[in-house]
N, C-alpha and C. Protein backbone atom coordinates (compact mmCIF):
# COMPACT_ATOMS: atom_id res chain seq x y z
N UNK A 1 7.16 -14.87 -18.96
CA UNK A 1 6.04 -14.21 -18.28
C UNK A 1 4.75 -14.95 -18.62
N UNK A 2 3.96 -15.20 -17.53
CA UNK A 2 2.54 -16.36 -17.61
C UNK A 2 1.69 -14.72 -18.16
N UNK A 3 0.82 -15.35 -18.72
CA UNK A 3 -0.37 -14.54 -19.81
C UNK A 3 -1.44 -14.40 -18.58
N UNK A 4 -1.58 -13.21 -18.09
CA UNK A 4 -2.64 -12.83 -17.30
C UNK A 4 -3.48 -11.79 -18.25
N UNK A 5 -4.87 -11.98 -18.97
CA UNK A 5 -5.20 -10.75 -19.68
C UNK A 5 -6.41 -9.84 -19.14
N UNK A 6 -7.18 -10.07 -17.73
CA UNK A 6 -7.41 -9.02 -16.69
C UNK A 6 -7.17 -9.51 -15.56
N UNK A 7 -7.28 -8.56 -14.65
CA UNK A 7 -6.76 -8.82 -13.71
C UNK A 7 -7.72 -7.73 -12.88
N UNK A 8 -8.30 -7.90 -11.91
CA UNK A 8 -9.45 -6.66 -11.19
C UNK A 8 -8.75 -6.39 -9.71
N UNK A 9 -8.29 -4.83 -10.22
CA UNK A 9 -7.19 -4.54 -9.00
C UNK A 9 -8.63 -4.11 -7.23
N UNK A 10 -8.40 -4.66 -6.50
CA UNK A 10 -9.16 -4.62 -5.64
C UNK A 10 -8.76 -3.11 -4.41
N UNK A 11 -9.37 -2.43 -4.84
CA UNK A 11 -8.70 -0.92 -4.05
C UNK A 11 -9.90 0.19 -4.40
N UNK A 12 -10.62 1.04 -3.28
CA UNK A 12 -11.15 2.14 -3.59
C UNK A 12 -10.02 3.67 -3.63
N UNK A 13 -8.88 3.17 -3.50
CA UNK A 13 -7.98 4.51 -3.07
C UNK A 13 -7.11 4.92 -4.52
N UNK A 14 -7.44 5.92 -4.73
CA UNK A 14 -7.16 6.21 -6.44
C UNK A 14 -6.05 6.50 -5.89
N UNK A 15 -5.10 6.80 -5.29
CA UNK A 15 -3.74 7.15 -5.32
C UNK A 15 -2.69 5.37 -5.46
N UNK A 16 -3.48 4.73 -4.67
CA UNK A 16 -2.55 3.44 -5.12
C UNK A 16 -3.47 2.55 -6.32
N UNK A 17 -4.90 2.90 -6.42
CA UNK A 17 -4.69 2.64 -7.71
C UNK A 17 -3.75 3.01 -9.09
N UNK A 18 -3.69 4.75 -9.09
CA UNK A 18 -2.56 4.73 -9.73
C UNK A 18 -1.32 4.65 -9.84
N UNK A 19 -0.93 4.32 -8.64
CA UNK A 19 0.64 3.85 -8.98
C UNK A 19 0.64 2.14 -8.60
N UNK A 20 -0.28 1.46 -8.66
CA UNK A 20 -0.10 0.12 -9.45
C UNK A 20 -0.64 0.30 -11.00
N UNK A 21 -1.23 0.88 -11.23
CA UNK A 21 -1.21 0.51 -12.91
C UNK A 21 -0.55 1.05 -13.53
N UNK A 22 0.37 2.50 -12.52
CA UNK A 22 1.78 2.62 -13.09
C UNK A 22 2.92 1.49 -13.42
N UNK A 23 2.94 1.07 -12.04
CA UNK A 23 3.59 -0.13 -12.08
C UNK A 23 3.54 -1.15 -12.93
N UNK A 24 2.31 -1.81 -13.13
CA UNK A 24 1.77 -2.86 -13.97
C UNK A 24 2.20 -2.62 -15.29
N UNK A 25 1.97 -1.44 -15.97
CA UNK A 25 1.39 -0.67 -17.63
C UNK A 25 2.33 -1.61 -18.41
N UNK A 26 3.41 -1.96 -17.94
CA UNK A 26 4.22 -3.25 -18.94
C UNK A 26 4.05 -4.27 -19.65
N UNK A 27 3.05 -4.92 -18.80
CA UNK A 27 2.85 -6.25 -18.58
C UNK A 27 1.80 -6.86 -19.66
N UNK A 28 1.23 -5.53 -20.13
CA UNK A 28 0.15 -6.05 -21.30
C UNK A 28 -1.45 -6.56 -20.60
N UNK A 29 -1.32 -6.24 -20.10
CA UNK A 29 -2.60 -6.76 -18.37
C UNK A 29 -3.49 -5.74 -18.49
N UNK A 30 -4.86 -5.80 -18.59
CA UNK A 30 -5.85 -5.26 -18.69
C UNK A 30 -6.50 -4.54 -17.30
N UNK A 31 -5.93 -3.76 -16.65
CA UNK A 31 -5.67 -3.33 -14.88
C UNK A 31 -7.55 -3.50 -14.64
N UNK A 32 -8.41 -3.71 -14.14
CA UNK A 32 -9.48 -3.08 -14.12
C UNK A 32 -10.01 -2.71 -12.32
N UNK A 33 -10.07 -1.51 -12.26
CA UNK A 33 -10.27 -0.99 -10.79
C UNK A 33 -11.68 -1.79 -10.30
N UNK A 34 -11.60 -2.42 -9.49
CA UNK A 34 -13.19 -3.00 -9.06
C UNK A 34 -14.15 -2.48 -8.99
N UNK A 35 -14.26 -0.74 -8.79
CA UNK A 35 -15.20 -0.17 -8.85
C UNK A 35 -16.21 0.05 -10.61
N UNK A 36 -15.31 -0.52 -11.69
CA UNK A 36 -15.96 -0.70 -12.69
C UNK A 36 -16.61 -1.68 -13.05
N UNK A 37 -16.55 -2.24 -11.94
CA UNK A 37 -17.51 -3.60 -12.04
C UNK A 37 -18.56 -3.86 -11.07
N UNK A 38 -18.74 -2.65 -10.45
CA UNK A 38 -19.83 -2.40 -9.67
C UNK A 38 -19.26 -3.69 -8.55
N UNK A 39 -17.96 -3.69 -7.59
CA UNK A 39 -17.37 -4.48 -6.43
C UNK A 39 -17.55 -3.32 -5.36
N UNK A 40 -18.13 -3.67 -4.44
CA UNK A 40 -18.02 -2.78 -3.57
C UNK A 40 -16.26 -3.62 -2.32
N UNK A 41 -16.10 -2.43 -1.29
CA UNK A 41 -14.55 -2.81 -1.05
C UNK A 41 -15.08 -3.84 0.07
N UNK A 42 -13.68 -5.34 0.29
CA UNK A 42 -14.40 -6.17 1.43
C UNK A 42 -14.08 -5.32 2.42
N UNK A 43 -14.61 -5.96 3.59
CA UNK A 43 -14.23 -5.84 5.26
C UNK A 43 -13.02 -6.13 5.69
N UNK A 44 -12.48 -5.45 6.02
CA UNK A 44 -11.02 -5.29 6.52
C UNK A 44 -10.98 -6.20 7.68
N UNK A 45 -11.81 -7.47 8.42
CA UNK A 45 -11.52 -8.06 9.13
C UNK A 45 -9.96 -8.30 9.52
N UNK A 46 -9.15 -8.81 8.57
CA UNK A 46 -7.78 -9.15 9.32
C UNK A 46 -6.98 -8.59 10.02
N UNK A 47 -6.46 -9.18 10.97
CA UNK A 47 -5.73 -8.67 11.83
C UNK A 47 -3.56 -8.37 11.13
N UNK A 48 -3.36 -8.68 10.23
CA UNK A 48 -2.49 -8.26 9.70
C UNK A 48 -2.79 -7.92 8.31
N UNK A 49 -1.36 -7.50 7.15
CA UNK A 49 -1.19 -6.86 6.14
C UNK A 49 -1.93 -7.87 5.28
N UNK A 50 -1.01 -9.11 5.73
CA UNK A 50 -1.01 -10.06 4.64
C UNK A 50 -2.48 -10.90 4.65
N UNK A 51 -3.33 -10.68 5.92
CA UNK A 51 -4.94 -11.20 5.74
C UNK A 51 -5.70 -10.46 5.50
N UNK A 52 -5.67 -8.73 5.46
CA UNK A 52 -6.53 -7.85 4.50
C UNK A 52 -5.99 -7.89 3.27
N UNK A 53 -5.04 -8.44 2.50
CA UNK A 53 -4.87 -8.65 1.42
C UNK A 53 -5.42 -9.69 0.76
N UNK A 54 -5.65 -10.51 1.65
CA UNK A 54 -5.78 -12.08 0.51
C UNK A 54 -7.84 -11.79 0.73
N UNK A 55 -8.10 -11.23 1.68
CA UNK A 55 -9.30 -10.69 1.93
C UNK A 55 -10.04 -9.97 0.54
N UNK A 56 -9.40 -9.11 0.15
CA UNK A 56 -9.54 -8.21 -0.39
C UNK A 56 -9.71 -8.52 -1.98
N UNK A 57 -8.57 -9.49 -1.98
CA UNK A 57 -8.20 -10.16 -3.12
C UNK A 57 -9.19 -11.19 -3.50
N UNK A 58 -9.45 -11.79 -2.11
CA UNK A 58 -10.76 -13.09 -2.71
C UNK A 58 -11.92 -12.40 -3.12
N UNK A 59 -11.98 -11.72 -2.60
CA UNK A 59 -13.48 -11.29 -2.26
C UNK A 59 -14.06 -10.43 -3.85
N UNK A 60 -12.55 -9.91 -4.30
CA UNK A 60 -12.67 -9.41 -5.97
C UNK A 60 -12.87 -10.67 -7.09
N UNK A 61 -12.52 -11.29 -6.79
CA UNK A 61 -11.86 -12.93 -7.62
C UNK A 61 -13.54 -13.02 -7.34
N UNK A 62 -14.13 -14.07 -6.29
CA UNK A 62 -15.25 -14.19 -6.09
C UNK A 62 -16.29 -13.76 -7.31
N UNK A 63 -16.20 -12.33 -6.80
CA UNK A 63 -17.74 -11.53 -7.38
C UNK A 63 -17.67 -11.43 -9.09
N UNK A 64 -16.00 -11.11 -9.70
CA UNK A 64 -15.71 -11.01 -10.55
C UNK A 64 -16.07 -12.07 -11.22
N UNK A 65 -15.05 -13.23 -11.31
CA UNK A 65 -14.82 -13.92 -11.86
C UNK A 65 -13.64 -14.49 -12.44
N UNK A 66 -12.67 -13.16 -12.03
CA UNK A 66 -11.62 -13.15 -12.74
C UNK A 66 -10.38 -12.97 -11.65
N UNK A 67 -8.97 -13.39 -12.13
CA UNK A 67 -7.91 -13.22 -11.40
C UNK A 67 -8.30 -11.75 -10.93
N UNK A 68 -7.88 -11.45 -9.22
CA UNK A 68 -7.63 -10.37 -8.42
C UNK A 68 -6.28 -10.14 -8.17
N UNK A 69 -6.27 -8.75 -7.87
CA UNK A 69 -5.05 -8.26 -7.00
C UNK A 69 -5.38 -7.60 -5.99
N UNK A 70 -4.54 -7.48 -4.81
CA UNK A 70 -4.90 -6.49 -3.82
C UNK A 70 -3.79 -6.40 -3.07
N UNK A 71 -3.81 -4.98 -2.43
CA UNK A 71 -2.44 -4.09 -1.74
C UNK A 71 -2.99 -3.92 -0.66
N UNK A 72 -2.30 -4.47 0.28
CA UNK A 72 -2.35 -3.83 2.29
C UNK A 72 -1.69 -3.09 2.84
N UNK A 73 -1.55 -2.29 2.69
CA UNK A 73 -0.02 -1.14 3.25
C UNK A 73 -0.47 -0.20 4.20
N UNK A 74 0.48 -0.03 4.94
CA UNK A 74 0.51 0.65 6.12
C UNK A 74 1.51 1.62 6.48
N UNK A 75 1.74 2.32 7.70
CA UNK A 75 2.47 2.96 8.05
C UNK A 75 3.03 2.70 9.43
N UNK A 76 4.04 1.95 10.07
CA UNK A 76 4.23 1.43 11.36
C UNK A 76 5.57 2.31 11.96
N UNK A 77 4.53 2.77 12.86
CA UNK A 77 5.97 4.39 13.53
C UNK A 77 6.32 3.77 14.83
N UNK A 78 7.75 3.69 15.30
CA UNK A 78 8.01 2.76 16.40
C UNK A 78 7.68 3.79 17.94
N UNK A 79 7.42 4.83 17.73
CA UNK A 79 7.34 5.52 18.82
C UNK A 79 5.71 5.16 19.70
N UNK A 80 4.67 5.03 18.30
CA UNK A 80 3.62 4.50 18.42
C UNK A 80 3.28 3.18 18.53
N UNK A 81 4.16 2.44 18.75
CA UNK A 81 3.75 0.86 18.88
C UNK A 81 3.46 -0.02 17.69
N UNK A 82 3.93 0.59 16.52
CA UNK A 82 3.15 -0.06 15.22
C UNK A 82 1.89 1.11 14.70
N UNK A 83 1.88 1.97 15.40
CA UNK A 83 0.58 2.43 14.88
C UNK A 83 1.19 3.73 13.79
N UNK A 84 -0.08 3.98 13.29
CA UNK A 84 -1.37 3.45 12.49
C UNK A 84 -1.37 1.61 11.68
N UNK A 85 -0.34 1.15 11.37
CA UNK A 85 -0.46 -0.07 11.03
C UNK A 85 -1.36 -0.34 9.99
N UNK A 86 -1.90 -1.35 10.58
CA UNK A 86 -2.94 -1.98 9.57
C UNK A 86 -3.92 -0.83 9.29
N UNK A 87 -4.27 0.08 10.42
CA UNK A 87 -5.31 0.98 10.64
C UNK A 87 -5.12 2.33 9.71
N UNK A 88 -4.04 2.45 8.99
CA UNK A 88 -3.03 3.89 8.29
C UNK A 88 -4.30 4.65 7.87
N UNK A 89 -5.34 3.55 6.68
CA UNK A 89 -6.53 4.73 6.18
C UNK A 89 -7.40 4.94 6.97
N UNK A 90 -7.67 4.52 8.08
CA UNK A 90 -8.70 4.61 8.78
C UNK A 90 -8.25 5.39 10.39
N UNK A 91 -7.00 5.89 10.79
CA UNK A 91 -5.89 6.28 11.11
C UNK A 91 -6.89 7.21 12.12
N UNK A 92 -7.76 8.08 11.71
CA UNK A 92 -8.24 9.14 12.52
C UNK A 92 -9.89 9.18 12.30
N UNK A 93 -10.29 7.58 12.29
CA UNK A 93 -11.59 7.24 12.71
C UNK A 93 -12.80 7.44 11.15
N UNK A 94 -13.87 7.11 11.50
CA UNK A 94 -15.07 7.14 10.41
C UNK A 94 -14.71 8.16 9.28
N UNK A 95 -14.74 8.02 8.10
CA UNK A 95 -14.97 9.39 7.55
C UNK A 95 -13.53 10.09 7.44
N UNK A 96 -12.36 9.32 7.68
CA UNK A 96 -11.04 9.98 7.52
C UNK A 96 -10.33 10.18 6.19
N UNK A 97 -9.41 11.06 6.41
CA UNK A 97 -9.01 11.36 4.99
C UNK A 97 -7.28 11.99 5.25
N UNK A 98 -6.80 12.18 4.13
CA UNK A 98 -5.47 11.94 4.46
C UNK A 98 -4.97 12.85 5.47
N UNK A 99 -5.46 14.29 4.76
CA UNK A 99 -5.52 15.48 5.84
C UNK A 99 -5.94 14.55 7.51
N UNK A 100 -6.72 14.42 7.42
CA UNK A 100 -7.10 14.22 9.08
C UNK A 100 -6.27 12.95 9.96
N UNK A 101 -5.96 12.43 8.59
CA UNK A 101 -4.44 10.94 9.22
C UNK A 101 -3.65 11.83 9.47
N UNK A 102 -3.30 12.72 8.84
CA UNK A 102 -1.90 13.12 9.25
C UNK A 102 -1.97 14.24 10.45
N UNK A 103 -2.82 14.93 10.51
CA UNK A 103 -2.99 15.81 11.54
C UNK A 103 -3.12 14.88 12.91
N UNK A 104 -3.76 13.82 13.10
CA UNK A 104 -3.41 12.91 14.47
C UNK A 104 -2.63 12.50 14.21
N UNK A 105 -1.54 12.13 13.14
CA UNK A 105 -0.74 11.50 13.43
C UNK A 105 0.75 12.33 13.64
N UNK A 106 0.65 13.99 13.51
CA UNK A 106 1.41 14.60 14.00
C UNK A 106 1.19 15.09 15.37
N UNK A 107 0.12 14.99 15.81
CA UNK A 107 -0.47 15.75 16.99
C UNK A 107 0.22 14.35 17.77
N UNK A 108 0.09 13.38 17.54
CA UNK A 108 0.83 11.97 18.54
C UNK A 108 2.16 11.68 18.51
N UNK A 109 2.92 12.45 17.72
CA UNK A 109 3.94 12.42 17.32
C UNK A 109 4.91 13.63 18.29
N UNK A 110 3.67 14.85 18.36
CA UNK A 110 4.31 16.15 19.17
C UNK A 110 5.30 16.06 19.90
N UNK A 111 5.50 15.16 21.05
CA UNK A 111 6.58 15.18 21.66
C UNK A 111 7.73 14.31 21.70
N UNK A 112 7.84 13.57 20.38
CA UNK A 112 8.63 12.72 20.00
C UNK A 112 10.04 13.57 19.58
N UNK A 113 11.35 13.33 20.35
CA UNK A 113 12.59 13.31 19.78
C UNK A 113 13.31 12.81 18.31
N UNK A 114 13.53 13.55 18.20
CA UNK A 114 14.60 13.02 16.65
C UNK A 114 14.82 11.69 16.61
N UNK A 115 15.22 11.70 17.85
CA UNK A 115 15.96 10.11 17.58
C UNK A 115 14.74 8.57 18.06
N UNK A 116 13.71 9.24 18.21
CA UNK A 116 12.70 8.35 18.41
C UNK A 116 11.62 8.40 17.49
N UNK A 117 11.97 9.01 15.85
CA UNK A 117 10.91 9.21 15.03
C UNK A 117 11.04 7.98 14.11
N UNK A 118 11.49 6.34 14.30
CA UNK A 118 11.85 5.99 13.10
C UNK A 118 10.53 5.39 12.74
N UNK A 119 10.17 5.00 11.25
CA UNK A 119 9.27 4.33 10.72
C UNK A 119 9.23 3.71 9.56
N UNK A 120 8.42 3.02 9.47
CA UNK A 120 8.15 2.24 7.33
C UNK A 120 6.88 2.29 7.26
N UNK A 121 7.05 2.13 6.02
CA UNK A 121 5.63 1.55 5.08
C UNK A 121 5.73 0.24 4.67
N UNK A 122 4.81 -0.63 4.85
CA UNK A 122 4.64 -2.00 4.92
C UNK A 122 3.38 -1.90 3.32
N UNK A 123 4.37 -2.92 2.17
CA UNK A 123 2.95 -3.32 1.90
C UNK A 123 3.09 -4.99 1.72
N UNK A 124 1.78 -5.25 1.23
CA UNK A 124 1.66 -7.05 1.03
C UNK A 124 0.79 -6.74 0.10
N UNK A 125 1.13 -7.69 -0.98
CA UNK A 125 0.26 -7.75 -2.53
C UNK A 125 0.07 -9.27 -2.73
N UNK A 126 -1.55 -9.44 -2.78
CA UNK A 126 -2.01 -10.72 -3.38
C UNK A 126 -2.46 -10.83 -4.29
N UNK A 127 -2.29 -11.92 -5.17
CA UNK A 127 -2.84 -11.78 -6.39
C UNK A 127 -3.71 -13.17 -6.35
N UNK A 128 -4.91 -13.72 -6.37
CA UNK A 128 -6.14 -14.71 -6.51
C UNK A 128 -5.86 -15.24 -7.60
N UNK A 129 -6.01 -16.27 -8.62
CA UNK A 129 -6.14 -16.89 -9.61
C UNK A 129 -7.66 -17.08 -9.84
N UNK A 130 -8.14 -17.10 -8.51
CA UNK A 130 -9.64 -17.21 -8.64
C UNK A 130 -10.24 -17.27 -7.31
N UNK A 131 -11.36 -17.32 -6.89
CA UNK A 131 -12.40 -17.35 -5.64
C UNK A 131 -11.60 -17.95 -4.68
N UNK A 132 -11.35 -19.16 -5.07
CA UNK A 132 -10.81 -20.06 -4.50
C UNK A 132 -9.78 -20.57 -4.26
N UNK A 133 -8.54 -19.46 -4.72
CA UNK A 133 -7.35 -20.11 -4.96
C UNK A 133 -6.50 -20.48 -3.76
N UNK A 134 -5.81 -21.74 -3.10
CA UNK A 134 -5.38 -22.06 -2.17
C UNK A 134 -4.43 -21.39 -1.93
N UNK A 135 -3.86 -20.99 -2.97
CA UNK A 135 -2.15 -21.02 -2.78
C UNK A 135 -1.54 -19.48 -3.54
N UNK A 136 -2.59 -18.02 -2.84
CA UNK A 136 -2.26 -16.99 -3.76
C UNK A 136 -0.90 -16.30 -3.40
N UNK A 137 -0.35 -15.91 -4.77
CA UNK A 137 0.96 -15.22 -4.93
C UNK A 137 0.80 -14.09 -3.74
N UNK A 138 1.71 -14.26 -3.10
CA UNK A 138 2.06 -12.94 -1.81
C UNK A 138 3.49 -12.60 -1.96
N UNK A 139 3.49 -11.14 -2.02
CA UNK A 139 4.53 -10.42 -2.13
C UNK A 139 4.95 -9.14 -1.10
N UNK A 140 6.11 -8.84 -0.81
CA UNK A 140 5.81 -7.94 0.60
C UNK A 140 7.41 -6.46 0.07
N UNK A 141 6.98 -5.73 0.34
CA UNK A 141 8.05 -4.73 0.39
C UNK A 141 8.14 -3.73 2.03
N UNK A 142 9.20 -3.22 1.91
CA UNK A 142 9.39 -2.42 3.72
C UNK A 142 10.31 -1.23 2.94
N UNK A 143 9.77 -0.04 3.49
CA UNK A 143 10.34 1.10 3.57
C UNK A 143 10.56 1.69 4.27
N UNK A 144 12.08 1.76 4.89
CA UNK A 144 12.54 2.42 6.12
C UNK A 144 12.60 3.79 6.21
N UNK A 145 12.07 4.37 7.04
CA UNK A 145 12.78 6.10 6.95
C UNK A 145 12.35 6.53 8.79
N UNK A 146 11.94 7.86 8.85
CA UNK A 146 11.19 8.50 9.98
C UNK A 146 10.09 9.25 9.21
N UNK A 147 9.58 10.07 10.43
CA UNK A 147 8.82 10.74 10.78
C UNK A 147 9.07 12.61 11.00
N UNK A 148 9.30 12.90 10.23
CA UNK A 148 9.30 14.63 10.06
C UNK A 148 8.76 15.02 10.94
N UNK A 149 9.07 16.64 11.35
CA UNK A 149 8.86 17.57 12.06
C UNK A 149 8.16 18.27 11.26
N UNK A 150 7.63 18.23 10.24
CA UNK A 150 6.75 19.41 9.18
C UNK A 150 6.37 18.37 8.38
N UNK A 151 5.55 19.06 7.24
CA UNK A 151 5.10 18.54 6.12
C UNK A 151 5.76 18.83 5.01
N UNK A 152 5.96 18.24 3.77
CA UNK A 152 6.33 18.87 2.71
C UNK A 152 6.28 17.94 1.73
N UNK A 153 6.17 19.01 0.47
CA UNK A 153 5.49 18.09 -0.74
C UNK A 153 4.14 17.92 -1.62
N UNK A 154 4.52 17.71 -2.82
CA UNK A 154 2.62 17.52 -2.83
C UNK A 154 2.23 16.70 -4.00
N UNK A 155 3.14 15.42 -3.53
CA UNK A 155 3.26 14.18 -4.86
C UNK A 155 3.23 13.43 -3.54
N UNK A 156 2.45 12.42 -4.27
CA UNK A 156 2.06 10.74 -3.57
C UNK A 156 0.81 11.29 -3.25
N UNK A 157 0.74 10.79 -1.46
CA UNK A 157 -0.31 10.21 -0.85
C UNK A 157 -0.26 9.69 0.35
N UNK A 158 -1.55 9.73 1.59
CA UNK A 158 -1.44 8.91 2.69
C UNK A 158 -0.61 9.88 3.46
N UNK A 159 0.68 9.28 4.30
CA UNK A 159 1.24 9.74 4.96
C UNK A 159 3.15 10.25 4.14
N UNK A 160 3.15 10.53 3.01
CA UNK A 160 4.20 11.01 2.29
C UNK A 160 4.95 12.81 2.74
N UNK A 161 3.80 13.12 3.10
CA UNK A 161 4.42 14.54 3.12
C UNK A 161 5.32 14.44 4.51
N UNK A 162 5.14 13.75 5.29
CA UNK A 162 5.78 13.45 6.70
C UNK A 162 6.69 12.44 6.77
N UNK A 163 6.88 12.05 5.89
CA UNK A 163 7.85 10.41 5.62
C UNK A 163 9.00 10.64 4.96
N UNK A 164 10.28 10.65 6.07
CA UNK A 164 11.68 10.76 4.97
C UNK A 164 12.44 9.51 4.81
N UNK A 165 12.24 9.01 3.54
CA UNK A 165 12.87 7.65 3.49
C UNK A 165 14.45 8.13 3.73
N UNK A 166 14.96 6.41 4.56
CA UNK A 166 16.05 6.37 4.50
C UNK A 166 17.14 6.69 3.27
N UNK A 167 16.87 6.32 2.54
CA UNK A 167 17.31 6.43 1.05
C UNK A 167 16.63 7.52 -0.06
N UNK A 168 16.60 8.45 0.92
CA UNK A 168 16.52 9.89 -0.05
C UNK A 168 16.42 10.59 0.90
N UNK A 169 17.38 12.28 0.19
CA UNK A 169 17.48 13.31 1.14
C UNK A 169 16.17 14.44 1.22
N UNK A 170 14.89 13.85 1.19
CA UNK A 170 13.56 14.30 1.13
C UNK A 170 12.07 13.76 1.44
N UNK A 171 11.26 14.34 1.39
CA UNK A 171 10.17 13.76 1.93
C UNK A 171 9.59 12.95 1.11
N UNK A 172 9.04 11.83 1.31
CA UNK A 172 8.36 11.24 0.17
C UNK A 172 7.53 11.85 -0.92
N UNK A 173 6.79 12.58 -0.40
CA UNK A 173 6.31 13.23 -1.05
C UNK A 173 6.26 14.29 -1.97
N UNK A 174 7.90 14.68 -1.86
CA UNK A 174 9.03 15.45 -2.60
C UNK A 174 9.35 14.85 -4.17
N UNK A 175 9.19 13.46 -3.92
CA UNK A 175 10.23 12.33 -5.13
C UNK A 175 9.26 12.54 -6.64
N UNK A 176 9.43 12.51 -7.33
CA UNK A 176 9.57 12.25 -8.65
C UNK A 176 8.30 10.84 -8.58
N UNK A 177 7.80 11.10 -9.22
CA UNK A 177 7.12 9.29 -9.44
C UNK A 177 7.76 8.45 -9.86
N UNK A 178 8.65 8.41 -10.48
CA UNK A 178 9.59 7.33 -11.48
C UNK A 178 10.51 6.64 -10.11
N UNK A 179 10.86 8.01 -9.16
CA UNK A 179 11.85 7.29 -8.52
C UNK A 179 11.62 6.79 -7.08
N UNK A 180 9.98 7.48 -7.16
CA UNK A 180 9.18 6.56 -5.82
C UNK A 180 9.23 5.43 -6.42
N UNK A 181 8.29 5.00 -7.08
CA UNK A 181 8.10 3.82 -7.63
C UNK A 181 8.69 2.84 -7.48
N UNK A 182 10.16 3.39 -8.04
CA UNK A 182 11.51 2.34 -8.15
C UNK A 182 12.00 2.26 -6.20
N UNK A 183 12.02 3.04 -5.63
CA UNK A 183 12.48 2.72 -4.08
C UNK A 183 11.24 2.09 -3.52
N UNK A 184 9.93 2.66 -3.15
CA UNK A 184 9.37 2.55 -2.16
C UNK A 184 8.80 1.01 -2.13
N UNK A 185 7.90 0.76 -0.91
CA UNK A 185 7.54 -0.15 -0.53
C UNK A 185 6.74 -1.02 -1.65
N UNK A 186 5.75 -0.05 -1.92
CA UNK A 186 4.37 -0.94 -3.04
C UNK A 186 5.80 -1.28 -4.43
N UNK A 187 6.82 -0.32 -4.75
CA UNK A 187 7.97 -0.65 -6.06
C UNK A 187 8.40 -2.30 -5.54
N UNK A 188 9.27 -2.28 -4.26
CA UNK A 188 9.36 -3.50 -3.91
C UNK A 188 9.17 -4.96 -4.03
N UNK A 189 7.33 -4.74 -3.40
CA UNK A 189 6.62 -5.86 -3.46
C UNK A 189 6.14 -6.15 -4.87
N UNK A 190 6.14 -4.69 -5.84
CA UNK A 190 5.90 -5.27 -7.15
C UNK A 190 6.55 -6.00 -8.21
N UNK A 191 8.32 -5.15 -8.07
CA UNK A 191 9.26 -6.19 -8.52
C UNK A 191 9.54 -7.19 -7.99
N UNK A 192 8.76 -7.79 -6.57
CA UNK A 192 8.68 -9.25 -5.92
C UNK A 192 7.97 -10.27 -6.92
N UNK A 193 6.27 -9.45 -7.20
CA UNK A 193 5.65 -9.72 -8.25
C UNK A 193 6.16 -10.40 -9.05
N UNK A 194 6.99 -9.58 -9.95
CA UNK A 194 7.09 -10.01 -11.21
C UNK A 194 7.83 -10.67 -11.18
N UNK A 195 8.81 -10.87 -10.44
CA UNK A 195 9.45 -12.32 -10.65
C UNK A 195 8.69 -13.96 -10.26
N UNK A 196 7.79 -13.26 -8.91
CA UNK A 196 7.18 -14.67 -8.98
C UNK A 196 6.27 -14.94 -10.21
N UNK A 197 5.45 -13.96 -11.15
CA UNK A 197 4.82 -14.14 -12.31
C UNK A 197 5.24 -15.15 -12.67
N UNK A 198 6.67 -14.45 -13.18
CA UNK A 198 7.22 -15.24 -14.22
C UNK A 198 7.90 -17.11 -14.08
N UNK A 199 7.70 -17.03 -12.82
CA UNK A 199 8.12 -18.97 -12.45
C UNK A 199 6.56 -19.46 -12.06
N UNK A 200 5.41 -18.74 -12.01
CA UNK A 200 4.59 -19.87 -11.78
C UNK A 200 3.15 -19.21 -12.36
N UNK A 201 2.49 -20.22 -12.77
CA UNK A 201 1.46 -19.95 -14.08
C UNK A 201 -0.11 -19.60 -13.15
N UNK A 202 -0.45 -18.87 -13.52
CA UNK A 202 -2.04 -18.91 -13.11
C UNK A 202 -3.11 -19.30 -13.72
């Protein structure tokens, strides 16, 4: 394992802040949320996962000084075309919040059949070495499931209470943290992480 000793996780959303420094807490890595360093969040310009990530990621590296990380995740429902997508937090316009993602995103959902509810969660994790780094670590996880007829739950975040992964008989938002972690999308791309850590040095 290469010696990373901070690392400035680039995210205003305390729910995936904490379950990456869940994730991380191993590693001996000094997590630091950007907002303690007075970073305000970049501009979501990109048009995919993986260019609001490296976005997000430079733009911490930059101001900091120090190696960044940053998470792009989404929610892509096939009935909707991909949507919410890239758009998941921002899902139901200015000023949105999870409540109000999920209420349009059941109200668009209303007349969707069983068999036309499928969906994932997409994430992409970059990690910067610095401002400038050409060549940053990208990592990607996919979580298959659908789209519920109700809500239920009241663990996680985002769009969980409506999300039944393929690989559990419940809503995401039902699971245990230990055993989200270990299935879902951001678990994924993090044990992607750590293996690339460990073959190439920053």
């Amino acid at each position: 394992m290469i010696e990373i000793k901070d690392l400035v996780l680039a995210s205003a959303n305390k729910g995936k802040i904490k379950e990456l420094q869940d994730m991380l807490s191993g590693l001996g890595i000094n997590i630091i949320p950007q907002q303690q360093l007075g970073i305000e969040d970049a501009e979501e310009t990109g048009l995919t996962f993986v260019e609001n990530a490296i976005l997000k990621a430079r733009h911490a590296a930059q101001i900091s000084g120090l190696p960044a990380i940053a998470d792009d995740s989404g929610l892509e429902v096939d009935y909707l075309q991909g949507a919410p997508g890239i758009y998941s937090a921002r899902f139901s316009g200015k000023g949105a919040t999870d409540k109000s993602n999920l209420d349009k995103l059941m109200s668009e959902m209303q007349d969707a059949p069983a068999h036309k509810r499928s969906a994932r969660y997409q994430t992409v994790i970059a990690v910067m070495a610095h401002g400038s780094d050409p060549t940053p670590i990208l990592c990607q996880g996919t979580w298959e499931g659908e789209i519920a007829f109700e809500e239920k739950g009241s663990e996680g975040f985002g769009y969980d209470p409506v999300f039944k992964p393929a690989d559990a008989n419940c809503h995401a938002a039902e699971l245990e943290k230990s055993v989200k972690n270990a299935i879902s999308h951001r678990g994924k791309a993090i044990a992607d992480l750590l293996e690339k850590l460990k073959q190439q040095s920053i």
